[in-house]
């Protein structure tokens, strides 16, 4: 979608639809108040109303959307407001629509513009790759959004916010497309190809290790998980920039299980199809790398994806097997369905060779995190409180909220094996934490945070106007926001 800025009074816009955010308990602009029964519309959050101004305004339709109270309005309110407006434009099959950029006392114009662009783009997201015939509605494209900004607004600042928002939305869309893609198309090889394509597009150095290379280099974890499948596993490295004094090295690590049957410890049939999204962590890394490339962030960023398909077969790894991971540490496999931590073990070990300033891994790792936090928060554990706090703040800012769980040494005992260094399951309780505790053994002393997105990467009942059923692309906005904090630190020093 083209997003254009106009420094013009919104009420003078000739447009098929003008969307106007209205704060609760604040008077409506006269041009709007004249058109509606003011008592019917108080600007409560998500309240909306459409009027046809006829001759009183040049716009064909005026949509008022409640933003709630100004004092408590957030960028996320703006994001969802814009998504709602964009959806209305789509529903009405309009080629273009307009939004008046809200002015919110506590928020910078660039942040509001970013959220607005993200919301408008994501509100229009559809996944249609496998529809052989499209309905008129599905075919329809809203091609242009005109953003009206106040006379004394800074066009340049708003422009930057819009560009950031569009780049971010493109990253989220890539992540959603990958995680919505079926397991027979989105294979480890496909993820390898995705990395190569991003490399070509943005100039990343890309390495994709196939099974032979993994064997040569000792990736015992990824190989074990992938050995039961006809789809060969892959380990993927995407490198942007290079290390320098003022360019901290940051590793983003994604779990890329392209389908998780559970393996020999097989899952129940019911809802097993959802397990095509078990590469949601990898999808978030790809989405973030897309943003990194589009914005050419002045950082050294390494995207790492550990990818395999977890299948039961005559060749599959089995409960009781002991495998030697890339680190040299041995793991007793007590449940082949706890495969994510095994592939991530190799990826985290690999990350250490960059001596990174930060490692952040994302994984649809445990059902236990869904039990603990439900669909509203990403589970977070790590070994460095500064990095944890940074992610917590980024999560608030991006409205992809994370919640920290403890990672005390006490949990380590739960994953000690009698005969190997570690076992891959920790028993019935504290499942999200024992999984993280397992991972911590492979991150070394580097600042590391683990994000368990099992509860947030997928939705069957979207609660936000910038989401539809299926993959949410969660983690992309969070990572982009976190990376921005490293860029900002750099500018300050
Ligand atoms: N991919 C699953 C976790 C998952 C569950 C993600 C539901 C998204 C939705 C993971 O590989 C898994 O199977 N975890 C097991 C671990 C257990 C065997 C220790 C789980 O959580 O049940
Ligand atoms: Mn599993
Ligand atoms: Zn899994």
XYZ file of C-alpha atoms and ligand atoms in Angstrom:
517
model
C 0.000 0.000 0.000
C 1.190 3.502 -0.796
C 1.086 5.780 2.197
C 1.170 9.484 1.392
C 1.340 12.404 3.767
C -0.623 15.615 3.387
C -0.256 18.652 5.538
C -3.869 19.602 5.288
C -6.993 19.906 7.387
C -8.535 16.445 7.252
C -12.001 17.899 6.828
C -10.923 19.370 3.508
C -9.851 15.990 2.115
C -11.700 14.641 -0.875
C -11.680 10.965 -0.038
C -14.048 7.986 -0.122
C -13.441 7.447 3.600
C -11.963 9.695 6.251
C -11.133 7.954 9.521
C -10.881 10.161 12.552
C -9.685 9.032 15.966
C -11.649 10.577 18.802
C -10.623 10.722 22.444
C -13.096 9.898 25.115
C -14.509 12.889 26.968
C -13.033 15.373 24.524
C -15.312 17.500 22.361
C -15.708 16.446 18.735
C -14.453 18.819 16.058
C -17.386 20.969 14.915
C -17.439 19.456 11.429
C -17.963 16.025 12.962
C -20.278 17.093 15.753
C -22.653 18.583 13.214
C -23.049 15.182 11.577
C -23.938 12.871 14.420
C -26.014 12.661 17.506
C -23.157 13.535 19.871
C -24.701 11.596 22.735
C -24.389 8.394 20.695
C -20.656 8.631 20.354
C -18.388 9.210 23.313
C -15.087 8.062 21.847
C -14.841 4.986 24.068
C -12.082 2.617 23.005
C -13.060 0.837 19.783
C -16.453 2.444 19.531
C -17.050 3.442 15.930
C -19.630 5.088 13.771
C -19.863 5.942 10.061
C -21.671 8.923 8.650
C -22.247 10.253 5.160
C -21.530 13.954 5.239
C -23.141 14.567 1.824
C -22.628 18.250 1.122
C -21.191 19.302 4.443
C -17.712 17.803 3.831
C -15.843 16.780 0.706
C -15.259 13.234 2.057
C -17.865 10.634 1.072
C -17.775 8.899 4.439
C -16.601 9.952 7.848
C -15.654 7.185 10.249
C -15.227 8.134 13.879
C -13.267 5.675 15.983
C -12.910 5.867 19.726
C -9.337 5.988 21.010
C -10.251 5.985 24.684
C -8.892 8.603 27.055
C -5.978 10.601 25.717
C -4.014 10.303 28.946
C -3.918 6.512 28.674
C -3.788 6.153 24.874
C -0.853 4.110 23.607
C 0.775 3.437 20.264
C -1.122 0.171 20.261
C -4.438 2.025 20.369
C -3.331 3.852 17.248
C -2.196 0.600 15.612
C -5.570 -1.011 16.133
C -7.474 2.111 15.203
C -5.640 2.236 11.865
C -6.195 -1.497 11.323
C -9.916 -1.050 11.894
C -10.092 1.845 9.459
C -8.142 -0.073 6.813
C -10.460 -3.045 7.193
C -13.475 -0.845 6.741
C -11.922 0.538 3.556
C -11.352 -3.002 2.363
C -14.855 -4.114 3.293
C -16.249 -1.186 1.293
C -13.896 -2.111 -1.574
C -12.326 1.309 -1.662
C -9.127 1.891 -3.607
C -7.990 4.504 -1.124
C -8.879 5.990 2.229
C -7.620 8.672 4.572
C -6.703 8.844 8.210
C -6.168 11.907 10.305
C -2.935 11.438 12.264
C -3.969 11.607 15.926
C -2.029 13.920 18.181
C -1.387 12.275 21.533
C 0.241 14.355 24.223
C 2.433 11.563 25.619
C 3.584 10.089 22.309
C 5.944 11.392 19.657
C 4.516 12.018 16.198
C 6.953 9.516 14.678
C 5.832 6.756 17.043
C 2.180 7.473 16.315
C 2.901 7.480 12.579
C 4.794 4.193 12.862
C 1.947 2.521 14.734
C -0.555 3.910 12.263
C 1.339 2.502 9.283
C 1.827 -0.872 10.989
C -1.839 -1.114 11.854
C -3.091 -0.138 8.407
C -0.770 -2.639 6.701
C -1.372 -5.502 9.115
C -5.115 -4.944 9.235
C -5.180 -5.752 5.526
C -3.070 -8.910 5.802
C -4.638 -11.994 4.211
C -3.195 -15.441 3.565
C -4.443 -16.509 0.157
C -1.521 -18.482 -1.283
C -3.586 -21.654 -1.585
C -6.939 -20.297 -2.720
C -7.338 -21.304 -6.353
C -10.266 -18.921 -6.748
C -10.565 -15.633 -4.987
C -13.797 -13.915 -4.040
C -14.235 -10.290 -5.043
C -13.476 -9.293 -1.501
C -10.291 -11.363 -1.411
C -9.198 -9.926 -4.729
C -9.713 -6.367 -3.659
C -6.652 -4.230 -2.949
C -6.722 -1.017 -0.982
C -3.954 0.723 -2.820
C -3.471 4.016 -1.060
C -3.671 5.576 2.359
C -3.557 9.334 2.673
C -2.461 10.493 6.094
C -3.557 13.962 7.030
C -1.213 15.742 9.379
C -1.696 18.915 11.330
C -0.421 22.214 9.945
C 2.385 22.551 12.446
C 3.301 18.838 12.372
C 6.778 17.890 11.201
C 6.325 16.087 7.888
C 9.843 14.692 7.906
C 9.482 13.085 11.326
C 6.114 11.614 10.414
C 7.559 10.347 7.141
C 10.288 8.504 9.037
C 7.729 6.944 11.339
C 5.655 5.764 8.389
C 8.728 4.239 6.704
C 9.656 2.431 9.910
C 6.085 1.200 10.285
C 5.914 -0.115 6.744
C 9.284 -1.865 7.044
C 8.120 -3.422 10.298
C 4.819 -4.563 8.822
C 6.643 -6.174 5.903
C 8.733 -8.172 8.363
C 5.626 -9.281 10.250
C 3.930 -10.303 6.992
C 6.902 -12.428 5.986
C 6.806 -14.174 9.360
C 3.065 -14.781 9.063
C 3.382 -16.126 5.520
C 6.068 -18.576 6.620
C 4.204 -19.812 9.676
C 0.884 -20.044 7.831
C 2.557 -22.052 5.073
C 1.844 -25.782 5.238
C 4.473 -28.272 6.351
C 4.733 -29.832 2.916
C 5.819 -26.508 1.431
C 7.647 -24.844 4.293
C 10.350 -27.452 4.797
C 13.859 -26.969 6.179
C 15.081 -26.636 2.578
C 12.448 -23.959 1.954
C 13.667 -21.997 4.956
C 17.189 -22.317 3.544
C 15.955 -20.872 0.277
C 14.174 -18.074 2.129
C 17.492 -17.148 3.746
C 19.291 -17.178 0.400
C 16.618 -14.919 -1.080
C 16.892 -12.459 1.820
C 20.652 -12.524 1.367
C 20.319 -11.588 -2.284
C 17.775 -8.895 -1.521
C 19.604 -7.229 1.357
C 23.242 -8.230 1.023
C 23.436 -10.656 3.967
C 26.161 -13.276 3.949
C 24.193 -16.524 4.025
C 25.350 -20.032 4.837
C 22.980 -22.982 4.691
C 24.345 -26.235 6.064
C 22.721 -29.400 4.698
C 22.857 -32.832 6.304
C 26.331 -33.694 5.070
C 27.723 -30.402 6.332
C 25.952 -30.843 9.666
C 27.548 -34.281 9.996
C 30.982 -32.966 9.149
C 30.695 -30.197 11.712
C 29.103 -32.194 14.512
C 25.586 -30.754 14.817
C 24.427 -33.847 16.705
C 21.251 -32.237 18.038
C 19.783 -31.029 14.758
C 20.768 -34.277 13.039
C 19.115 -36.440 15.696
C 15.810 -34.573 15.541
C 15.840 -34.581 11.731
C 16.949 -38.142 11.156
C 13.444 -39.611 11.066
C 12.258 -37.410 8.242
C 12.534 -37.590 4.473
C 13.118 -33.835 4.660
C 16.746 -33.180 5.465
C 17.476 -30.721 8.262
C 19.236 -27.404 7.742
C 21.214 -24.968 9.830
C 20.935 -21.444 8.492
C 23.192 -18.444 9.086
C 22.351 -14.936 7.885
C 24.891 -12.251 8.675
C 24.267 -8.521 8.344
C 27.120 -6.039 8.797
C 30.305 -6.886 10.593
C 31.662 -6.517 14.081
C 33.049 -3.123 15.042
C 33.520 -1.089 18.194
C 30.270 0.789 17.676
C 28.383 -2.101 16.083
C 27.516 -4.626 18.759
C 27.033 -8.196 17.604
C 23.571 -9.564 18.269
C 22.492 -13.126 17.542
C 18.838 -13.885 16.834
C 18.116 -17.591 17.059
C 14.927 -19.297 15.869
C 13.447 -22.745 16.392
C 12.587 -23.968 12.909
C 10.734 -27.251 13.348
C 8.722 -27.208 10.127
C 6.418 -29.906 11.447
C 6.334 -31.434 14.905
C 4.546 -34.774 15.082
C 6.301 -35.403 18.379
C 8.331 -38.153 16.719
C 8.258 -41.604 18.363
C 6.753 -39.930 21.453
C 3.959 -39.034 19.068
C 1.380 -36.337 19.699
C -2.389 -36.978 19.657
C -4.029 -36.501 16.236
C -6.295 -33.752 17.449
C -4.905 -30.381 16.410
C -1.639 -31.888 15.299
C -2.056 -29.819 12.128
C -1.264 -26.725 14.202
C 2.269 -28.027 14.507
C 3.119 -26.620 11.095
C 3.679 -23.420 13.056
C 6.465 -24.941 15.125
C 8.845 -22.811 13.080
C 7.264 -19.628 14.447
C 10.538 -18.702 16.156
C 12.416 -19.067 12.872
C 9.681 -17.056 11.152
C 10.211 -14.231 13.647
C 13.953 -14.280 12.963
C 13.334 -14.077 9.211
C 10.853 -11.263 9.751
C 13.309 -9.355 11.918
C 16.116 -9.879 9.398
C 13.833 -8.470 6.711
C 13.501 -5.296 8.767
C 17.233 -5.220 9.525
C 17.948 -5.438 5.798
C 15.320 -2.941 4.713
C 16.500 -0.361 7.243
C 20.188 -1.346 6.998
C 20.527 -1.072 10.771
C 24.018 -0.037 11.900
C 24.567 -3.210 13.930
C 26.207 -6.595 13.406
C 23.290 -9.003 13.393
C 23.412 -12.745 12.952
C 20.178 -14.621 12.248
C 20.473 -18.317 13.065
C 17.806 -20.902 12.312
C 17.908 -24.540 13.392
C 15.502 -26.399 11.153
C 14.271 -29.966 11.012
C 11.067 -31.960 10.685
C 10.252 -34.110 13.714
C 8.858 -37.414 12.429
C 8.404 -40.965 13.689
C 9.978 -43.517 11.356
C 12.312 -46.478 11.243
C 15.164 -43.997 11.166
C 13.840 -41.680 13.878
C 15.626 -40.945 17.137
C 14.110 -42.757 20.087
C 13.474 -42.337 23.781
C 16.577 -43.481 25.573
C 18.945 -42.456 22.797
C 21.936 -40.430 23.882
C 23.180 -37.821 21.468
C 26.291 -35.667 21.401
C 25.458 -32.055 20.626
C 27.675 -29.520 18.838
C 28.917 -28.356 22.233
C 30.205 -31.830 23.076
C 27.626 -32.114 25.847
C 25.619 -35.338 25.792
C 21.835 -35.436 26.035
C 19.652 -38.354 27.032
C 16.441 -38.179 25.015
C 13.568 -39.154 27.267
C 10.846 -37.698 25.077
C 11.313 -37.127 21.349
C 8.611 -34.454 21.511
C 10.946 -32.183 23.469
C 12.857 -31.623 20.227
C 12.992 -27.835 20.093
C 15.516 -27.523 22.893
C 17.709 -30.125 21.176
C 17.978 -28.259 17.880
C 18.366 -24.962 19.747
C 21.221 -26.421 21.794
C 23.327 -26.619 18.632
C 22.245 -23.167 17.458
C 23.112 -21.535 20.809
C 26.478 -23.254 20.815
C 27.099 -21.925 17.335
C 26.075 -18.409 18.394
C 28.919 -18.325 20.933
C 31.535 -18.219 18.191
C 30.535 -14.609 17.466
C 31.201 -13.579 21.084
C 27.922 -11.676 20.905
C 26.785 -8.766 23.024
C 23.380 -10.486 23.158
C 21.725 -13.728 22.112
C 17.945 -13.833 21.847
C 16.244 -17.084 20.945
C 12.583 -17.459 19.996
C 10.793 -20.777 20.062
C 7.352 -22.324 20.179
C 8.925 -24.418 22.870
C 6.426 -25.652 25.444
C 2.754 -26.249 26.036
C 3.603 -25.328 29.628
C 4.043 -21.649 28.748
C 0.479 -21.641 27.405
C -0.715 -23.031 30.705
C 1.267 -20.420 32.606
C 0.580 -17.248 30.610
C -2.223 -17.972 28.161
C -2.283 -16.130 24.839
C -1.365 -12.668 26.114
C 2.311 -12.822 26.945
C 5.562 -14.272 25.696
C 7.422 -16.249 28.350
C 10.895 -14.880 29.019
C 13.857 -16.345 30.839
C 17.525 -15.570 30.617
C 20.892 -15.221 32.296
C 21.297 -11.444 32.162
C 18.879 -9.095 33.863
C 19.980 -6.068 31.824
C 19.066 -7.832 28.591
C 15.847 -9.160 30.127
C 14.849 -5.644 31.179
C 15.673 -4.341 27.719
C 13.344 -6.907 26.177
C 10.631 -6.202 28.716
C 10.739 -2.504 27.778
C 10.817 -3.323 24.056
C 7.822 -5.612 24.541
C 5.837 -2.822 26.167
C 6.770 -0.372 23.438
C 5.943 -2.775 20.616
C 2.892 -4.220 22.379
C 4.294 -7.719 22.216
C 4.528 -8.150 25.903
C 6.891 -10.523 27.612
C 6.754 -11.839 31.149
C 9.772 -13.054 33.026
C 9.823 -16.395 34.794
C 12.604 -17.378 37.179
C 15.579 -19.387 36.038
C 17.154 -20.271 39.353
C 19.883 -22.891 39.596
C 17.414 -25.056 41.509
C 15.779 -25.990 38.214
C 19.028 -27.379 36.844
C 18.761 -30.510 38.956
C 15.503 -31.367 37.214
C 17.259 -31.884 33.874
C 20.310 -33.793 35.114
C 20.598 -37.228 33.558
C 21.820 -40.291 35.431
C 24.031 -41.388 32.573
C 24.471 -38.374 30.246
C 25.177 -34.693 30.928
C 21.563 -33.629 30.529
C 18.160 -35.135 29.870
C 15.737 -33.370 27.566
C 12.710 -33.345 29.864
C 12.366 -32.236 33.438
C 9.229 -33.958 34.624
C 5.701 -32.806 35.113
C 6.052 -29.351 36.672
C 7.684 -26.106 35.628
C 7.951 -27.290 32.039
C 8.636 -23.895 30.461
C 11.386 -23.220 32.972
C 13.100 -26.598 32.775
C 13.142 -26.162 28.984
C 14.845 -22.788 29.406
C 17.184 -24.238 31.990
C 18.213 -26.848 29.428
C 18.907 -24.106 26.873
C 20.963 -22.080 29.345
C 23.536 -24.856 29.404
C 24.335 -24.065 25.760
C 24.447 -20.259 25.841
C 27.666 -20.141 27.835
C 28.291 -16.901 29.683
C 27.010 -14.679 26.903
C 24.034 -12.469 27.718
C 21.128 -14.577 26.567
C 17.361 -14.415 26.645
C 14.923 -17.137 25.673
C 11.439 -16.214 24.475
C 8.833 -18.973 24.555
C 6.209 -17.959 21.984
C 4.185 -21.205 22.010
C 1.143 -19.367 23.379
C 1.360 -16.281 21.176
C 2.548 -17.390 17.727
C -0.849 -18.650 16.631
C -4.430 -17.590 17.176
C -7.740 -19.294 16.448
C -9.692 -16.425 17.945
C -8.073 -13.124 17.007
C -8.777 -10.412 19.543
C -7.147 -7.561 17.686
C -8.003 -5.864 14.421
C -4.392 -6.208 13.229
C -4.572 -10.011 13.475
C -6.431 -12.748 11.640
C -6.774 -16.447 12.388
C -3.491 -18.282 12.069
C 0.066 -17.068 12.482
C 0.481 -13.787 14.359
C 4.093 -13.074 13.415
C 4.740 -12.450 17.095
C 8.310 -11.604 18.014
C 9.079 -9.575 14.903
C 7.981 -6.240 16.312
C 9.580 -7.098 19.637
C 12.942 -7.886 18.015
C 12.795 -4.807 15.800
C 12.105 -2.658 18.836
C 14.920 -4.276 20.810
C 17.385 -3.764 17.965
C 16.340 -0.134 17.799
C 17.391 0.272 21.446
C 20.876 -0.926 20.528
C 20.960 1.563 17.657
C 19.857 4.337 20.024
C 22.462 3.425 22.684
C 25.037 3.645 19.964
C 23.926 7.104 18.945
C 24.136 8.264 22.537
C 27.679 7.072 23.122
N 6.221 -27.610 19.703
C 5.882 -28.125 20.970
C 5.305 -27.071 21.913
C 4.021 -26.438 21.496
C 2.826 -26.911 21.984
C 4.012 -25.347 20.665
C 1.642 -26.309 21.605
C 2.833 -24.736 20.294
C 1.647 -25.211 20.769
C 7.107 -28.724 21.621
O 8.028 -29.294 20.766
C 6.621 -29.816 22.516
O 6.101 -30.768 22.016
N 6.807 -29.643 23.823
C 6.396 -30.614 24.757
C 7.529 -30.837 25.724
C 7.320 -31.977 26.656
C 7.394 -33.281 25.889
C 8.371 -31.925 27.716
C 5.164 -30.084 25.472
O 5.124 -28.905 25.765
O 4.248 -30.848 25.695
Mn 7.571 -31.273 20.279
Zn 8.079 -28.547 18.877
